[in-house]
Amino acid sequence: MGATTSVEVEGRTLLMHRVDESTVTAYSNVCTHQGCLLQVVDRPEGTAYACPCHGSHFDVETGKPFGGPARQPLMDYEAAIDGDQVVVKL
Ligand code: FES
């Protein structure tokens, strides 16, 4: 599994995950249940994005929810690896 982190870009917080050498994902840090702000958490089952309000978790690769009341996946941003940089379309 690749690296996972949150980054600040132009006033937004993006949750980013390096899937492999050529793939990166970028999601909004706003929970799709009631809008709380997500955090990166390391769990025994693997890294996830977790909501502190009602316990929803989101898959770092797909943005899909599990383990809580959220039903919609996270809003995603188009992200790509270009050389040694990551480019995100906001
Ligand atoms: Fe995130 Fe309710 S606001 S689970």
mmCIF file of C-alpha atoms and ligand atoms in Angstrom:
data_model
loop_
_atom_site.group_PDB
_atom_site.id
_atom_site.type_symbol
_atom_site.label_atom_id
_atom_site.label_comp_id
_atom_site.label_asym_id
_atom_site.label_seq_id
_atom_site.Cartn_x
_atom_site.Cartn_y
_atom_site.Cartn_z
ATOM 1 C CA MET A 1 0.000 0.000 0.000
ATOM 2 C CA GLY A 2 1.273 3.487 -0.849
ATOM 3 C CA ALA A 3 1.585 6.651 1.162
ATOM 4 C CA THR A 4 -1.481 8.541 2.359
ATOM 5 C CA THR A 5 -1.629 12.127 3.561
ATOM 6 C CA SER A 6 -3.669 15.313 3.641
ATOM 7 C CA VAL A 7 -2.487 18.454 1.861
ATOM 8 C CA GLU A 8 -3.672 22.067 1.799
ATOM 9 C CA VAL A 9 -4.249 23.433 -1.713
ATOM 10 C CA GLU A 10 -5.765 26.868 -2.353
ATOM 11 C CA GLY A 11 -7.794 26.832 0.848
ATOM 12 C CA ARG A 12 -8.985 23.238 0.501
ATOM 13 C CA THR A 13 -7.781 20.139 2.247
ATOM 14 C CA LEU A 14 -7.291 17.151 -0.038
ATOM 15 C CA LEU A 15 -6.852 13.568 1.078
ATOM 16 C CA MET A 16 -4.291 11.954 -1.175
ATOM 17 C CA HIS A 17 -3.145 8.374 -1.593
ATOM 18 C CA ARG A 18 -0.378 6.986 -3.769
ATOM 19 C CA VAL A 19 -1.793 3.725 -5.127
ATOM 20 C CA ASP A 20 1.276 2.692 -7.137
ATOM 21 C CA GLU A 21 4.081 4.163 -9.244
ATOM 22 C CA SER A 22 1.678 5.730 -11.734
ATOM 23 C CA THR A 23 -1.573 6.245 -9.817
ATOM 24 C CA VAL A 24 -2.620 8.723 -7.151
ATOM 25 C CA THR A 25 -6.067 9.518 -5.751
ATOM 26 C CA ALA A 26 -7.305 12.836 -4.352
ATOM 27 C CA TYR A 27 -10.536 13.275 -2.400
ATOM 28 C CA SER A 28 -12.299 16.030 -0.516
ATOM 29 C CA ASN A 29 -11.889 15.798 3.257
ATOM 30 C CA VAL A 30 -15.596 16.586 3.777
ATOM 31 C CA CYS A 31 -17.662 13.623 4.976
ATOM 32 C CA THR A 32 -20.618 12.842 2.731
ATOM 33 C CA HIS A 33 -22.871 12.097 5.713
ATOM 34 C CA GLN A 34 -23.155 15.476 7.441
ATOM 35 C CA GLY A 35 -20.031 17.344 6.440
ATOM 36 C CA CYS A 36 -17.547 16.748 9.247
ATOM 37 C CA LEU A 37 -13.871 16.856 8.355
ATOM 38 C CA LEU A 38 -12.122 13.544 7.784
ATOM 39 C CA GLN A 39 -8.770 12.418 9.111
ATOM 40 C CA VAL A 40 -6.214 9.897 7.877
ATOM 41 C CA VAL A 41 -6.149 6.948 10.274
ATOM 42 C CA ASP A 42 -3.979 3.843 10.371
ATOM 43 C CA ARG A 43 -6.030 0.786 11.290
ATOM 44 C CA PRO A 44 -4.947 -2.846 11.600
ATOM 45 C CA GLU A 45 -6.869 -3.482 8.344
ATOM 46 C CA GLY A 46 -5.092 -0.634 6.577
ATOM 47 C CA THR A 47 -5.142 3.138 6.237
ATOM 48 C CA ALA A 48 -8.532 4.832 5.806
ATOM 49 C CA TYR A 49 -10.153 8.253 5.984
ATOM 50 C CA ALA A 50 -12.212 8.426 9.164
ATOM 51 C CA CYS A 51 -14.995 10.731 10.275
ATOM 52 C CA PRO A 52 -14.842 11.746 13.964
ATOM 53 C CA CYS A 53 -18.566 12.616 14.110
ATOM 54 C CA HIS A 54 -20.459 9.365 13.477
ATOM 55 C CA GLY A 55 -17.761 6.833 12.600
ATOM 56 C CA SER A 56 -17.922 6.519 8.836
ATOM 57 C CA HIS A 57 -14.722 5.423 7.144
ATOM 58 C CA PHE A 58 -13.755 5.802 3.497
ATOM 59 C CA ASP A 59 -11.513 3.650 1.322
ATOM 60 C CA VAL A 60 -8.332 5.542 0.379
ATOM 61 C CA GLU A 61 -8.287 4.120 -3.156
ATOM 62 C CA THR A 62 -11.965 4.310 -4.126
ATOM 63 C CA GLY A 63 -13.430 6.927 -1.770
ATOM 64 C CA LYS A 64 -16.302 4.557 -0.978
ATOM 65 C CA PRO A 65 -17.757 4.596 2.551
ATOM 66 C CA PHE A 66 -17.847 1.726 5.021
ATOM 67 C CA GLY A 67 -18.499 1.168 8.706
ATOM 68 C CA GLY A 68 -20.804 4.123 9.365
ATOM 69 C CA PRO A 69 -23.866 6.055 8.209
ATOM 70 C CA ALA A 70 -22.315 7.684 5.108
ATOM 71 C CA ARG A 71 -23.676 6.190 1.868
ATOM 72 C CA GLN A 72 -22.101 8.364 -0.823
ATOM 73 C CA PRO A 73 -18.443 8.203 -1.885
ATOM 74 C CA LEU A 74 -16.152 11.171 -1.346
ATOM 75 C CA MET A 75 -15.971 13.930 -3.961
ATOM 76 C CA ASP A 76 -12.898 13.173 -6.032
ATOM 77 C CA TYR A 77 -10.418 15.374 -7.844
ATOM 78 C CA GLU A 78 -8.586 14.446 -11.035
ATOM 79 C CA ALA A 79 -5.017 13.711 -9.995
ATOM 80 C CA ALA A 80 -2.004 12.470 -11.932
ATOM 81 C CA ILE A 81 1.694 11.893 -11.470
ATOM 82 C CA ASP A 82 3.867 13.977 -13.786
ATOM 83 C CA GLY A 83 7.530 13.163 -13.330
ATOM 84 C CA ASP A 84 8.314 13.837 -9.680
ATOM 85 C CA GLN A 85 5.220 16.007 -9.176
ATOM 86 C CA VAL A 86 1.568 15.301 -8.456
ATOM 87 C CA VAL A 87 -0.867 17.439 -10.479
ATOM 88 C CA VAL A 88 -4.427 17.928 -9.173
ATOM 89 C CA LYS A 89 -7.209 19.620 -11.126
ATOM 90 C CA LEU A 90 -9.331 21.650 -8.683
HETATM 91 FE FE1 FES B 1 -19.312 11.863 8.948
HETATM 92 FE FE2 FES B 1 -21.686 11.671 10.104
HETATM 93 S S1 FES B 1 -20.700 13.470 9.422
HETATM 94 S S2 FES B 1 -20.310 10.078 9.625
#
